[in-house]
Coordinates of N, CA, C and O in Angstrom, one line a residue:
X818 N -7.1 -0.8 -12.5 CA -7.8 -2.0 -13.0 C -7.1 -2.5 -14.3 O -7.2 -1.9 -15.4
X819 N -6.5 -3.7 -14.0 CA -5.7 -4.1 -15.3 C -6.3 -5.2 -16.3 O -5.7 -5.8 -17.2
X820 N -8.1 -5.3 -15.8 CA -8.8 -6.8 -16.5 C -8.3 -6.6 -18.0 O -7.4 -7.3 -18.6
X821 N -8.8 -5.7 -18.4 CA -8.8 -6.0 -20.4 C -7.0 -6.7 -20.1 O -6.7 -7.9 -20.1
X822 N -6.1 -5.6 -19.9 CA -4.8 -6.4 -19.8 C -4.9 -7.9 -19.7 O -5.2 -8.7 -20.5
X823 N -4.6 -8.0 -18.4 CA -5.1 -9.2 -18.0 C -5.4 -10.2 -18.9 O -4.6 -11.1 -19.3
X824 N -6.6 -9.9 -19.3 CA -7.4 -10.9 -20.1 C -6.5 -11.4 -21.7 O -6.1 -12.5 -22.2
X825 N -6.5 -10.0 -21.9 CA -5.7 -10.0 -23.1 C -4.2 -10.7 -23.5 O -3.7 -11.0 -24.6
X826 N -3.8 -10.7 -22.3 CA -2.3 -11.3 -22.0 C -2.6 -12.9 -21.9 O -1.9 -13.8 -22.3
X827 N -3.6 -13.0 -21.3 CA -3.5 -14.7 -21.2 C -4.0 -15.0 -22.9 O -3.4 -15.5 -23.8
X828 N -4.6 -14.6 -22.9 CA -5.6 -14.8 -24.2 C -4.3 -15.0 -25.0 O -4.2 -16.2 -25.5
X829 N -3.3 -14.2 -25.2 CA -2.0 -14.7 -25.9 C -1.6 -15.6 -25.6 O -1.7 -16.6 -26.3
X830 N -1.1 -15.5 -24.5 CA -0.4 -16.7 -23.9 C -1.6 -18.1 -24.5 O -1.0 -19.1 -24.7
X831 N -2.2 -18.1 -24.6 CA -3.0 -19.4 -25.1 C -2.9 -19.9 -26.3 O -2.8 -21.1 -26.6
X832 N -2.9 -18.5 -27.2 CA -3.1 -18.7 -28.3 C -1.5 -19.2 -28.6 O -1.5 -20.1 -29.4
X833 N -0.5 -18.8 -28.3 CA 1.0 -19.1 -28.4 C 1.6 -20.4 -28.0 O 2.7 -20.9 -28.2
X834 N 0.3 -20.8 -27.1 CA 1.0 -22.1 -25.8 C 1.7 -21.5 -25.4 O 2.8 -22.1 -25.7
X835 N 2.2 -20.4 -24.8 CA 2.8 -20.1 -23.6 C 3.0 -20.5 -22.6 O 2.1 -21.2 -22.2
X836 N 3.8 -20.3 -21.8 CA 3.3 -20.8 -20.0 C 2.8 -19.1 -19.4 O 3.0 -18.2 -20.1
X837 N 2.4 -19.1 -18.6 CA 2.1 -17.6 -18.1 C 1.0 -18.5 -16.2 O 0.4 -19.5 -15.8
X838 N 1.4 -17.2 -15.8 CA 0.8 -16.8 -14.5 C 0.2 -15.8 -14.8 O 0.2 -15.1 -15.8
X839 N -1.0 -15.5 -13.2 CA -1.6 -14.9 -13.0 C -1.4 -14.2 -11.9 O -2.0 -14.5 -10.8
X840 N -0.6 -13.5 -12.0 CA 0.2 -12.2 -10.7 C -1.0 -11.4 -10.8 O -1.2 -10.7 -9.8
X841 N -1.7 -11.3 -11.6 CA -2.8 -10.1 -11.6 C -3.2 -10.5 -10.2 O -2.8 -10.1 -9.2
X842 N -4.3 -11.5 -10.3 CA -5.0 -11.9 -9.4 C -4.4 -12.1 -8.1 O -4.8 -11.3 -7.2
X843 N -3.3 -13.0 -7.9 CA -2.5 -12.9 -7.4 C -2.1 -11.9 -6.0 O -2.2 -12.0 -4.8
X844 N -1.5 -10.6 -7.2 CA -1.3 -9.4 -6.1 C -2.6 -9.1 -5.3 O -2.6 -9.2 -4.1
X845 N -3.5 -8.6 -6.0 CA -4.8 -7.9 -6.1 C -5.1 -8.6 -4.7 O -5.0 -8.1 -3.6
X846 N -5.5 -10.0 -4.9 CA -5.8 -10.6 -3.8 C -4.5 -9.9 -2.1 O -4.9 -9.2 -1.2
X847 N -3.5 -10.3 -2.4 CA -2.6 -10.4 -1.1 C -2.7 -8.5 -0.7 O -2.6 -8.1 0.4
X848 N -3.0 -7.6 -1.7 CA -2.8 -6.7 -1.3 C -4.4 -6.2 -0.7 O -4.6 -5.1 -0.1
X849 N -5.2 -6.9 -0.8 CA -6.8 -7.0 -0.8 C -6.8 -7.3 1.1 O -7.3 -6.6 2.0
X850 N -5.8 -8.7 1.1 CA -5.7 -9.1 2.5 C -4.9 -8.2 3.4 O -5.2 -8.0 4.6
X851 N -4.0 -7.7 2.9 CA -3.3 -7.1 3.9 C -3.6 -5.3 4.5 O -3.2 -4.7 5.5
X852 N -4.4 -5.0 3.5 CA -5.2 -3.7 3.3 C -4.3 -3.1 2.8 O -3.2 -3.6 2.6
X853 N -4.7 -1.8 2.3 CA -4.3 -0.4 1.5 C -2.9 0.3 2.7 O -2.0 0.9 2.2
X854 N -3.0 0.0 4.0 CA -1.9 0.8 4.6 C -0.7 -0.1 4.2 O 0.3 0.4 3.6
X855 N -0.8 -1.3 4.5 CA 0.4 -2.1 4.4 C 0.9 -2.3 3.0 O 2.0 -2.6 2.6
X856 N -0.3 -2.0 2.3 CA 0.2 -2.5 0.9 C 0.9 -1.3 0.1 O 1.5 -1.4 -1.0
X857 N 0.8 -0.4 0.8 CA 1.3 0.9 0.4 C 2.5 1.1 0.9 O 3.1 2.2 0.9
X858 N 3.2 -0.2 1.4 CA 4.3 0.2 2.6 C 5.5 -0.2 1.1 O 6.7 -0.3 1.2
X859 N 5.2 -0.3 0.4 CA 5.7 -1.8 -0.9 C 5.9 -0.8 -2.2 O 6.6 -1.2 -3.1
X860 N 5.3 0.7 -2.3 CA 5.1 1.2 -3.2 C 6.8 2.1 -3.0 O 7.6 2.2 -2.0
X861 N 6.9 2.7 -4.3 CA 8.7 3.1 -4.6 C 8.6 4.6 -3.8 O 9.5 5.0 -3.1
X862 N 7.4 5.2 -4.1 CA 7.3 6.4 -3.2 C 5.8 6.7 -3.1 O 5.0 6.0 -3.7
X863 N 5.4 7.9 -2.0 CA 3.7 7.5 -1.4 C 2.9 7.8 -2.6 O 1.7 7.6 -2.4
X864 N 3.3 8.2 -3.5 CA 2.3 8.6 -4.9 C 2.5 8.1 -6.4 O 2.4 8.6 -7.5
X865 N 2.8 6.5 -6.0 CA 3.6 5.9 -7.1 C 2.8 4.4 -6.7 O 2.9 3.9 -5.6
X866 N 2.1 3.9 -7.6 CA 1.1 2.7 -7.3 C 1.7 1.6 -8.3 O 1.4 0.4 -8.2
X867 N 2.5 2.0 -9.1 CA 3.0 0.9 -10.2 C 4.2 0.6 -9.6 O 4.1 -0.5 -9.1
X868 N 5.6 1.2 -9.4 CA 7.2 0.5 -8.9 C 6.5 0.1 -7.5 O 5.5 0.1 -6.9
X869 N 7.8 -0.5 -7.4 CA 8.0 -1.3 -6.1 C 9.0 -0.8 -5.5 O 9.8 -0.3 -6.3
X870 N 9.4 -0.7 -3.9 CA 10.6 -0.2 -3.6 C 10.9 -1.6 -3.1 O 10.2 -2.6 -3.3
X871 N 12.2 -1.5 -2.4 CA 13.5 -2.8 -2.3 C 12.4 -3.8 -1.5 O 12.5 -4.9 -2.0
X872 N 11.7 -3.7 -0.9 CA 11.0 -4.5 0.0 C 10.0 -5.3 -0.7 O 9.7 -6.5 -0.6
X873 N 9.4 -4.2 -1.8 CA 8.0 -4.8 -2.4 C 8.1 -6.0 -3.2 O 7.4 -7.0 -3.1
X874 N 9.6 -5.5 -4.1 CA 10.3 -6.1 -5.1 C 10.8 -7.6 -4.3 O 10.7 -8.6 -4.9
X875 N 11.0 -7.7 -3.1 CA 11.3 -9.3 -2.6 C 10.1 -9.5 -2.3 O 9.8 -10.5 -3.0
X876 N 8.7 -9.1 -1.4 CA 7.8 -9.8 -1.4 C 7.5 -10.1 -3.0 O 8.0 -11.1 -3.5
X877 N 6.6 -9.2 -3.9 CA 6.3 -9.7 -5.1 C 7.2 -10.8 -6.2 O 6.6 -11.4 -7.1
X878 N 8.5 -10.8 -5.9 CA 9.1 -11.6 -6.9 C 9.2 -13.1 -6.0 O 9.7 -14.2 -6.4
X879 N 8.7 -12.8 -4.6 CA 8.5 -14.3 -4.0 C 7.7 -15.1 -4.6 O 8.0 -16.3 -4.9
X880 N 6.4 -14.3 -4.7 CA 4.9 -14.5 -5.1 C 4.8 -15.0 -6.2 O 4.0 -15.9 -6.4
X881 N 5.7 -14.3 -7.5 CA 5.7 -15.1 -8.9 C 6.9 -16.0 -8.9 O 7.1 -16.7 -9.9
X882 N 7.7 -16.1 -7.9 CA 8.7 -17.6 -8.1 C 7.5 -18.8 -7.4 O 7.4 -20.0 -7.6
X883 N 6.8 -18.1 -6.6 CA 5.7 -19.4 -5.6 C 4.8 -19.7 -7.0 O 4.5 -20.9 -7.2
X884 N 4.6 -19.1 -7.4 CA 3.0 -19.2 -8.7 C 4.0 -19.8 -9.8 O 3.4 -20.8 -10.2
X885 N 4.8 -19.7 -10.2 CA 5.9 -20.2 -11.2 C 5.9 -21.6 -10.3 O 5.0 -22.4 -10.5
X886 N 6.7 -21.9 -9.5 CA 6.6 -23.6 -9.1 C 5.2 -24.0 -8.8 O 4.9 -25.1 -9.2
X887 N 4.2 -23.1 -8.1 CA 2.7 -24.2 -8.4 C 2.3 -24.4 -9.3 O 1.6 -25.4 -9.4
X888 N 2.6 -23.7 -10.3 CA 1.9 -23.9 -11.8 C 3.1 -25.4 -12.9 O 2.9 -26.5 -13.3
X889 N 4.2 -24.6 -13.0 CA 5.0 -25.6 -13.6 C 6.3 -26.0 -12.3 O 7.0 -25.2 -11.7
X890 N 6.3 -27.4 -12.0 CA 6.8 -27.6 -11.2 C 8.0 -27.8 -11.1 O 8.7 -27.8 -10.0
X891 N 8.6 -28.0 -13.2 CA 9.8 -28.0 -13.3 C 10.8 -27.2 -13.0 O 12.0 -27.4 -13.1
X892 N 9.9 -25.7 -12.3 CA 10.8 -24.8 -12.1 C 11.2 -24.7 -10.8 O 12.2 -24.1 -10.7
X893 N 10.6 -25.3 -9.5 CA 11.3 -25.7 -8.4 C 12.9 -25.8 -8.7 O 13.6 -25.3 -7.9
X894 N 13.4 -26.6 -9.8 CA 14.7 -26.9 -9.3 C 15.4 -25.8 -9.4 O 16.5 -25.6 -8.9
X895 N 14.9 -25.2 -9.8 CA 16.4 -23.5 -9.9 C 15.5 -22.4 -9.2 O 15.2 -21.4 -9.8
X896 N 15.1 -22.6 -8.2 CA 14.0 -21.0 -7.6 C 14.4 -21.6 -6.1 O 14.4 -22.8 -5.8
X897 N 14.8 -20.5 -5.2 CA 15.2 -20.9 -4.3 C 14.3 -20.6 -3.2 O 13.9 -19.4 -3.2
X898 N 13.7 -21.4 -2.4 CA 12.6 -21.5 -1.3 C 12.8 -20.1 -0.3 O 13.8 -19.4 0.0
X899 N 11.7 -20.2 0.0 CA 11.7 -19.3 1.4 C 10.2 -19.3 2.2 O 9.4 -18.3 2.3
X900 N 10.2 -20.4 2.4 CA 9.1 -20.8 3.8 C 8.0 -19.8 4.2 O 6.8 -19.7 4.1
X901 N 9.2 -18.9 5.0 CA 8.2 -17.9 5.8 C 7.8 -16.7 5.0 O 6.8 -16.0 5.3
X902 N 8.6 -16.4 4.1 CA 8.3 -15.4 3.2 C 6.6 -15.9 2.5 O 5.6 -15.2 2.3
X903 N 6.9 -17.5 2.0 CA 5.8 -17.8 1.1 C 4.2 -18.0 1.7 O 3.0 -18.1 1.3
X904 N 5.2 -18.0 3.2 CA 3.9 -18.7 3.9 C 3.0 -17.2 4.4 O 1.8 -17.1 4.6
X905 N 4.2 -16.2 4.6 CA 3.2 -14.6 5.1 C 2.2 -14.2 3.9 O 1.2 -13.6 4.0
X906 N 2.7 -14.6 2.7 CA 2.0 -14.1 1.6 C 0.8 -14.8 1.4 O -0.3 -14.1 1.4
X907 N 0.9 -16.3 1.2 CA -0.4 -17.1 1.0 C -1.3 -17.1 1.7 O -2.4 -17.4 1.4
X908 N -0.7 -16.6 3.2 CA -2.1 -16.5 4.5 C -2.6 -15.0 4.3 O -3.6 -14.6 5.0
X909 N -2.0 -14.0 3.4 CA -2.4 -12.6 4.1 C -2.2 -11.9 4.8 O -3.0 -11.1 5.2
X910 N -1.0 -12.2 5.2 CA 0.1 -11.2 5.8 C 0.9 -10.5 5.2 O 1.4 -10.8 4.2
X911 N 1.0 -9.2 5.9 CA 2.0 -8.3 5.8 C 3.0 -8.1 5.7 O 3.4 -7.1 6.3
X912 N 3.9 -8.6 4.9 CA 5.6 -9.5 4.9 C 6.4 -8.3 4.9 O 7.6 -8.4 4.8

């Protein structure tokens, strides 16, 4: 449970004018949809809840280039798309 984090990180980010996302939420959610087996399929090894192995690391860094262009849009021009990847993630699929 990362709220205080969380909290505390935007709370900077505000106070700074930052730009910042919310991958907290974000993950929490897609990994909420897809359940604990699949979401475990993403972890670096079966007893390791923080890395990512090679797979996790392209879904998740989809998810904050997707939340980086919905949020600020100027960043579309340099983040390169991927449809089906973005679209398994936003529906709650298993990517």
């Amino acid at each position: 449970d990362l709220a205080v984090q969380r909290n505390l990180t935007i709370a900077a980010a505000r106070t700074t004018h930052s730009r910042y996302i919310d991958l907290n939420i974000a993950s929490v959610d897609y990994c909420n949809a897809i359940g604990p087996e699949a979401a475990w399929k993403y972890n670096l090894n079966p007893t390791d809840y923080t890395h990512l192995n090679g797979r996790g690391s392209v879904v998740f860094g989809r998810m904050v280039s997707d939340l980086m262009v919905r949020r600020f849009g100027d960043i579309g021009a340099v983040t390169e798309r991927n449809g089906t990847l973005s679209r398994e993630i936003w529906e709650g699929v298993a990517a």
